[in-house]
Structures are given as C-alpha cells and as structure tokens.
Coordinates of C-alpha atoms in Angstrom, one line a residue:
Y460 CA -138.1 67.2 -3.2
A461 CA -136.0 68.4 -6.1
S462 CA -137.4 67.8 -9.6
V463 CA -135.5 65.3 -11.7
H464 CA -134.8 68.2 -14.0
N465 CA -132.8 70.3 -11.5
R466 CA -131.7 67.8 -8.8
G467 CA -128.2 67.6 -10.2
K468 CA -128.0 71.4 -10.7
L469 CA -128.9 72.0 -7.0
M470 CA -126.4 69.5 -5.7
A471 CA -123.7 70.9 -8.0
S472 CA -124.5 74.4 -6.8
V473 CA -123.9 73.4 -3.2
F474 CA -120.5 72.0 -4.1
A475 CA -119.7 75.0 -6.3
F476 CA -119.6 77.3 -3.3
Q477 CA -116.3 75.6 -2.5
G478 CA -114.9 77.8 -5.3
F479 CA -116.1 80.9 -3.6
G480 CA -114.5 79.6 -0.3
N481 CA -111.2 79.1 -2.1
V482 CA -111.3 82.8 -3.1
L483 CA -112.7 84.0 0.2
A484 CA -109.8 82.4 2.2
P485 CA -107.1 84.6 0.7
I486 CA -109.4 87.6 0.9
V487 CA -109.8 87.0 4.6
S488 CA -106.0 86.6 4.8
L489 CA -105.5 89.9 3.1
I490 CA -107.8 91.7 5.5
V491 CA -106.1 90.3 8.6
M492 CA -102.7 91.0 7.1
A493 CA -103.7 94.6 6.5
C494 CA -104.7 94.9 10.1
F495 CA -101.3 93.6 11.3
K496 CA -99.1 94.9 8.6
S497 CA -97.0 97.4 10.6
S498 CA -96.7 95.0 13.5
I499 CA -95.6 92.1 11.3
D500 CA -92.9 94.2 9.6
G501 CA -91.7 95.2 13.0
D502 CA -91.7 91.7 14.4
V503 CA -92.5 88.7 12.2
L504 CA -93.7 86.7 15.3
Y505 CA -97.0 88.6 15.0
L506 CA -97.8 86.2 12.2
D507 CA -98.6 83.8 15.0
Y508 CA -101.7 85.9 15.8
V509 CA -102.6 86.2 12.1
W510 CA -102.9 82.6 11.2
R511 CA -104.9 81.9 14.4
I512 CA -107.4 84.6 13.6
I513 CA -107.7 83.4 10.0
I514 CA -108.4 79.8 11.2
G515 CA -110.9 81.2 13.7
V516 CA -112.8 83.2 11.1
G517 CA -113.1 80.0 9.1
C518 CA -115.0 78.4 12.0
I519 CA -117.8 80.9 11.7
P520 CA -119.5 79.5 8.6
G521 CA -119.1 76.0 10.0
V522 CA -120.8 76.9 13.2
C523 CA -123.7 78.6 11.3
T524 CA -124.0 75.6 9.0
L525 CA -124.1 73.2 12.0
Y526 CA -127.0 75.1 13.5
W527 CA -129.0 75.1 10.3
R528 CA -128.3 71.4 9.8
L529 CA -129.5 70.5 13.3
C530 CA -132.8 72.4 12.5
M531 CA -133.2 70.5 9.2
T532 CA -135.4 67.4 9.0
D533 CA -134.5 64.2 7.2
S534 CA -136.1 63.5 3.9
D535 CA -139.5 61.9 3.8
R536 CA -137.9 58.9 2.1
F537 CA -135.6 58.3 5.0
Q538 CA -138.3 58.9 7.6
H539 CA -140.5 56.4 5.8
L540 CA -137.8 53.8 6.1
E541 CA -137.2 54.6 9.7
Q542 CA -140.9 54.3 10.6
P543 CA -142.2 51.4 8.5
Q544 CA -145.4 51.3 10.6
N545 CA -146.3 54.7 9.0
N546 CA -147.8 53.5 5.7
G547 CA -148.5 57.0 4.4
L548 CA -146.7 60.3 3.8
S549 CA -148.2 63.7 4.0
A550 CA -150.3 64.8 1.0
Q551 CA -147.7 67.4 0.2
S552 CA -144.9 64.8 0.1
T553 CA -147.0 62.6 -2.2
R554 CA -147.6 65.6 -4.5
S555 CA -143.9 66.4 -4.5
E556 CA -143.0 62.9 -5.4
K557 CA -145.5 62.8 -8.3
L558 CA -143.8 65.9 -9.6
L559 CA -140.4 64.4 -9.2
T560 CA -141.5 61.2 -11.0
A561 CA -143.4 63.0 -13.7
G562 CA -145.3 60.5 -15.9
R563 CA -145.5 57.8 -13.1
E564 CA -148.5 57.0 -11.0
D565 CA -146.7 55.3 -8.1
S566 CA -145.7 57.4 -5.1
I567 CA -143.2 56.6 -2.4
D568 CA -146.0 54.7 -0.6
A569 CA -146.7 52.6 -3.6
L570 CA -143.0 51.9 -4.0
Y571 CA -142.2 51.1 -0.4
G572 CA -145.5 50.0 1.1
Q573 CA -145.1 46.3 0.0
A574 CA -141.4 46.3 0.7
D575 CA -142.0 47.3 4.3
M576 CA -143.4 43.8 5.0
R577 CA -140.1 42.2 3.9
Q578 CA -136.7 41.8 5.5
P579 CA -134.4 44.5 4.4
K580 CA -130.8 43.6 3.4
S581 CA -127.9 44.7 5.5
F582 CA -125.3 47.0 4.0
G583 CA -123.0 44.0 3.6
Q584 CA -125.7 41.9 2.0
Y585 CA -126.6 44.6 -0.5
F586 CA -123.0 45.4 -1.6
A587 CA -122.0 41.8 -1.7
E588 CA -123.7 41.7 -5.1
W589 CA -121.2 42.8 -7.8
K590 CA -123.8 44.9 -9.6
H591 CA -124.1 47.1 -6.5
L592 CA -120.5 46.8 -5.3
K593 CA -119.1 48.0 -8.6
V594 CA -121.0 51.2 -8.3
L595 CA -119.6 51.9 -4.9
L596 CA -116.1 51.0 -6.1
G597 CA -116.7 53.3 -9.1
T598 CA -117.6 56.3 -7.0
S599 CA -114.9 55.7 -4.5
I600 CA -112.0 55.0 -6.9
A601 CA -113.0 57.9 -9.1
W602 CA -113.0 60.3 -6.1
F603 CA -109.7 58.9 -4.9
A604 CA -108.0 59.2 -8.3
L605 CA -109.4 62.8 -8.7
D606 CA -108.1 64.0 -5.3
V607 CA -104.6 62.6 -5.9
A608 CA -104.3 64.9 -8.8
F609 CA -106.5 67.7 -7.5
Y610 CA -104.3 68.2 -4.4
G611 CA -101.1 67.2 -6.2
I612 CA -101.4 69.7 -9.0
N613 CA -101.3 72.5 -6.4
L614 CA -97.6 71.7 -6.2
N615 CA -97.4 73.9 -9.3
S616 CA -99.3 76.8 -7.8
A617 CA -96.1 78.5 -6.6
I618 CA -94.7 78.4 -10.2
V619 CA -97.9 80.0 -11.6
I620 CA -97.9 82.6 -8.9
S621 CA -94.3 83.4 -9.7
A622 CA -95.0 83.5 -13.4
I623 CA -97.8 86.1 -13.1
G624 CA -95.5 88.2 -10.9
F625 CA -97.1 87.8 -7.5
S626 CA -94.6 85.5 -5.6
G627 CA -92.4 88.3 -4.3
D628 CA -88.9 87.8 -2.9
I629 CA -88.8 86.6 0.7
G630 CA -85.2 87.8 0.9
T631 CA -85.8 91.4 0.0
D632 CA -89.5 92.0 0.5
K633 CA -91.1 93.0 3.8
P634 CA -92.8 90.0 5.4
S635 CA -96.3 91.5 5.0
S636 CA -95.7 92.4 1.4
F637 CA -94.5 88.9 0.5
I638 CA -97.5 87.3 2.1
I639 CA -100.0 89.8 0.6
R640 CA -98.6 89.3 -2.9
N641 CA -99.0 85.5 -2.6
C642 CA -102.6 85.9 -1.4
V643 CA -103.4 88.1 -4.4
G644 CA -101.7 85.5 -6.6
N645 CA -103.9 82.7 -5.1
I646 CA -107.0 84.7 -5.8
I647 CA -106.0 85.2 -9.5
I648 CA -105.2 81.5 -10.2
N649 CA -108.5 80.4 -8.6
L650 CA -110.4 82.9 -10.8
L651 CA -108.5 81.7 -13.9
G652 CA -109.8 78.2 -13.9
S653 CA -111.3 76.8 -10.7
V654 CA -114.3 79.1 -10.1
P655 CA -115.5 79.1 -13.7
G656 CA -115.2 75.3 -13.8
Y657 CA -117.5 74.9 -10.9
W658 CA -120.3 77.0 -12.4
I659 CA -119.9 75.5 -15.9
S660 CA -120.7 72.2 -14.2
V661 CA -123.8 73.7 -12.5
F662 CA -125.3 75.0 -15.7
T663 CA -124.5 72.0 -17.9
I664 CA -124.9 69.0 -15.6
E665 CA -128.6 68.5 -16.5
R666 CA -127.9 69.0 -20.2
F667 CA -124.9 66.7 -20.6
G668 CA -125.4 64.3 -17.7
R669 CA -123.1 63.4 -14.8
K670 CA -121.4 60.4 -16.3
R671 CA -120.7 62.1 -19.7
I672 CA -119.1 65.1 -18.0
Q673 CA -117.0 62.9 -15.8
L674 CA -115.8 60.8 -18.7
M675 CA -115.1 63.8 -20.8
S676 CA -113.1 65.7 -18.1
F677 CA -111.1 62.6 -17.0
A678 CA -110.1 62.1 -20.7
V679 CA -109.1 65.7 -21.1
L680 CA -107.2 65.7 -17.9
T681 CA -105.3 62.6 -18.9
V682 CA -104.1 64.3 -22.1
L683 CA -103.3 67.5 -20.3
Y684 CA -101.2 65.8 -17.6
L685 CA -99.4 63.8 -20.2
V686 CA -98.5 66.9 -22.1
L687 CA -97.4 68.8 -19.0
G688 CA -95.5 65.8 -17.7
F689 CA -93.5 64.8 -20.8
A690 CA -92.9 68.4 -21.9
Y691 CA -92.8 70.1 -18.5
H692 CA -89.3 71.6 -18.6
Q693 CA -89.5 72.4 -22.3
I694 CA -92.8 74.4 -21.9
L695 CA -91.4 76.3 -18.9
A696 CA -88.2 77.1 -20.8
K697 CA -90.0 78.3 -24.0
S698 CA -93.2 79.9 -22.8
T699 CA -94.3 80.6 -19.3
G700 CA -97.6 81.8 -20.7
A701 CA -98.2 78.4 -22.3
F702 CA -97.7 76.7 -19.0
I703 CA -100.1 79.1 -17.2
F704 CA -102.7 78.4 -19.9
L705 CA -102.4 74.6 -19.6
F706 CA -102.4 74.8 -15.8
S707 CA -105.6 76.9 -15.9
V708 CA -107.3 74.6 -18.4
A709 CA -106.4 71.7 -16.1
Q710 CA -108.0 73.5 -13.2
L711 CA -111.0 74.3 -15.3
F712 CA -111.6 70.6 -16.2
Q713 CA -111.0 69.4 -12.7
N714 CA -114.0 71.4 -11.6
F715 CA -116.0 71.2 -14.8
G716 CA -115.9 67.5 -14.2
P717 CA -114.9 65.1 -11.5
N718 CA -114.4 67.5 -8.6
V719 CA -118.2 68.2 -8.9
T720 CA -119.5 65.0 -10.3
T721 CA -117.7 62.8 -7.8
F722 CA -119.7 64.7 -5.1
V723 CA -123.1 64.6 -7.0
I724 CA -123.1 61.0 -8.3
P725 CA -122.9 59.2 -4.9
G726 CA -125.8 61.3 -3.7
E727 CA -128.0 59.8 -6.4
V728 CA -127.0 56.3 -7.3
F729 CA -127.4 54.5 -4.0
P730 CA -130.7 53.5 -2.2
T731 CA -132.0 55.8 0.6
R732 CA -131.2 53.1 3.2
F733 CA -127.5 53.2 2.4
R734 CA -127.0 56.5 0.6
A735 CA -125.3 58.5 3.4
T736 CA -122.9 55.6 4.3
A737 CA -122.0 54.9 0.6
H738 CA -121.5 58.7 0.0
G739 CA -119.3 58.8 3.1
I740 CA -117.2 55.9 1.9
S741 CA -116.7 57.6 -1.5
A742 CA -115.8 60.9 0.2
A743 CA -113.4 59.1 2.6
A744 CA -111.7 57.5 -0.4
G745 CA -111.2 61.0 -1.9
K746 CA -109.6 62.3 1.3
L747 CA -107.3 59.3 1.3
G748 CA -106.3 60.5 -2.2
A749 CA -105.6 63.9 -0.8
I750 CA -103.4 62.4 1.9
V751 CA -101.5 60.4 -0.7
A752 CA -100.9 63.5 -2.7
Q753 CA -99.9 65.8 0.1
G754 CA -98.1 63.4 2.4
G755 CA -96.6 61.2 -0.3
F756 CA -96.1 63.0 -3.6
L757 CA -95.2 66.3 -2.0
Q758 CA -92.2 64.6 -0.5
L759 CA -91.1 63.4 -4.0
A760 CA -91.4 66.7 -5.8
N761 CA -87.8 67.8 -5.0
I762 CA -86.0 64.5 -5.7
G763 CA -82.9 65.4 -7.7
G764 CA -83.2 69.1 -7.0
K765 CA -85.9 71.7 -6.5
S766 CA -89.1 70.7 -8.5
A767 CA -86.9 68.3 -10.4
F768 CA -89.4 65.4 -10.0
I769 CA -92.6 67.3 -10.8
D770 CA -92.7 66.2 -14.4
R771 CA -92.7 62.6 -13.3
L772 CA -95.5 63.4 -10.8
L773 CA -97.6 64.9 -13.6
Q774 CA -97.2 61.7 -15.6
I775 CA -98.3 59.7 -12.5
F776 CA -101.3 62.0 -12.2
A777 CA -102.2 61.2 -15.8
M778 CA -102.3 57.5 -14.9
F779 CA -104.7 58.3 -12.0
M780 CA -106.9 60.3 -14.4
L781 CA -107.0 57.3 -16.7
I782 CA -108.0 55.1 -13.8
G783 CA -110.8 57.5 -13.0
F784 CA -112.0 57.4 -16.6
A785 CA -112.1 53.6 -16.6
V786 CA -114.0 53.1 -13.3
T787 CA -116.6 55.8 -14.4
F788 CA -118.1 53.1 -16.7
W789 CA -119.2 51.2 -13.6
I790 CA -121.4 54.1 -12.6
P791 CA -125.0 54.5 -13.9
E792 CA -126.2 57.7 -15.4
S793 CA -128.7 59.4 -13.1
K794 CA -129.6 62.3 -15.3
G795 CA -133.4 62.8 -15.7
K796 CA -134.3 59.7 -13.5
A797 CA -136.2 59.5 -10.2
L798 CA -134.2 58.0 -7.4
E799 CA -136.3 54.8 -7.5
D800 CA -135.5 54.4 -11.2
I801 CA -131.8 54.5 -10.5
C802 CA -132.0 52.0 -7.6
N803 CA -134.7 49.4 -7.7
P804 CA -136.3 49.4 -4.2
D805 CA -137.1 45.7 -4.5
E806 CA -133.4 44.9 -4.6
E807 CA -133.0 46.2 -1.0
Y808 CA -134.9 43.3 0.4
T809 CA -134.3 39.6 0.7

C-alpha cells in the first residue's frame, strides 16, 4: 500500500514517464536515421525501413511491461472482494493499511467484513445515483476536454519548430537532414514545457491537491488559449518569441495540471469494486477527445488557406478548457485521504 501522503506522487510519477517517452521517441528516430542516412539520401524509399524499425523498437518496453504486469498480483483490497469467504488479510496487509489510514483503528477487514454479508450493487445500480454518476462524468468529461486541446495544440508544433530554426526546407535539404532537424526540434519543444510540467505535478500534487491543480491549470489554459486564439496572427506577426513563450507555457500547464490529474484522480475516487472500469471509461473518453482533435479539427486547420483556421481552433480549445474547469467541481478532493474515506464502502451495497 502507498501511504496517503505519497499515493498521488507515486501515481503521478508513473504518468510522468510519458514525458521521457515523448523525448525518447525522437531520440530513437535520430539513431535509426543516422544508421540509414547515406541510404536515404541515395533512395528516399529506404525510409520505409526506418519507420518500421522505429515502431518495432517502441514495442520493446511494451513487451517488458506486459511480462512484469502478468507477474504482479492484484491489490489486497481487490482480492478481498473477490474472495468474500476470506475474512482476514495477512498481518502485513493489515499493518500496511493501518499505516495508510493513520489515526484510524479500523483495517480493511473491519471495513469490509460486515459488508461481505450484504448484496453488492452492480455497476449500473451504483452509478445510477447522481452523487456517484457526477464523479464519473466529471473525470470522463475533464479527460475528454483536456485531450481535445492536448492533441489539437500539436497542430502548432510545426510553427514552433520552424520558429526555432529546426524545420528545414524539404525542397532543398537532403531527406535525412530534413527529418533529423525536425526530430531535434521535437526534442526541444518537449523539453521547453512538457517534461518540466509533468515533474512539477509530481512534486506538488501532495501539497496542493489534485482538484486544486486541475482547477488552476484549466483556468490558466482557458486564458492562454483565448489570448492565442484572438491574437494569433498579431502575435506571430510581431514576435515569434512571444508565440513560442505562450505555446511553451500552455504545454507546461497541460502537464502541470489535467494531463496528470485526469489520470491520477480516477484511480482514487471510485470504489475498489468499480475502480478499474470507471478509470477505463474515463480514459476512453480522453481517447475519444484525441480522435476528435486529430480526425476532426486537423481537417479544419487549413480552411481558408494554410493554417488560416488555427486561431478559431484555439478559441474552440479555450471553450473545452472552460468545460474541464466546470466539471472538475463534480470531483472530490482525494489528497490526504484513505480510499475508504473517499468512497464510503457501505454505499456499495443494497
């Protein structure tokens, strides 16, 4: 068990490694490109080997993770629910739970022992109650709204890469040089805002709380997208540096905020019986947002000319950030609370 004092930090740390993955991907691409550089410059069709190798390398950590996950046991809470006839947990589990719920005398057994004799509610019965449904809607809509903007804002990555001098010229550069420069540019823009944002979340989530960070960052992102949206062309015309700064700050607050908290919160605010399913629904809503951004808004970006509609898209993203801010009020704060304090176990039974 994780202590209530570092549970959020540990969960955020897991998610923060996504930032390292975002940096490692172009690094792997650079290495593979270096191996095929002369071949690609001689025949661009060799890029067909390059992207296949890069995707293949990406499978390696996934396979390793799958093995470790298959060797991992489920939590004692979950095992206890799956085996109601077992009225006791190991002494070590009980000691861990007492540490987790510092100041309380009841262990998991005391909390669940009586409930085991009652009829548990189904997923539908539990979430038919508004006080529970609104939490699921809050985590799902917030994740959806975040991912619409998170994946949509990457429409501007090419502008930032060009502004910092790493886009190259596909008409005059060698194919390998053009791709290598763009890979380096991607590394730079990730290091400017994304990676620091992840780790600021890790080191502040137990101090500020999940809900407060999410509210604060959604509010900041709403303002930033409004500024970028209504002054998009003016900012680019007068100061590319100002645009890079605002873009980097937006990346920072996406990750020092809802990109981390929308992952952490659903892992804490639902009962053990339904936690994985509810977290999965929330995550699926986020992926739906990514599809909307990439499959929908990406097609709108060039309406009226190249990048002519991006300012309107940024205004739309501001609206989604405001929606994320609003639904966050449906979500309880889980900072410093044992899981049984966040979700009353008695409410899981008829």
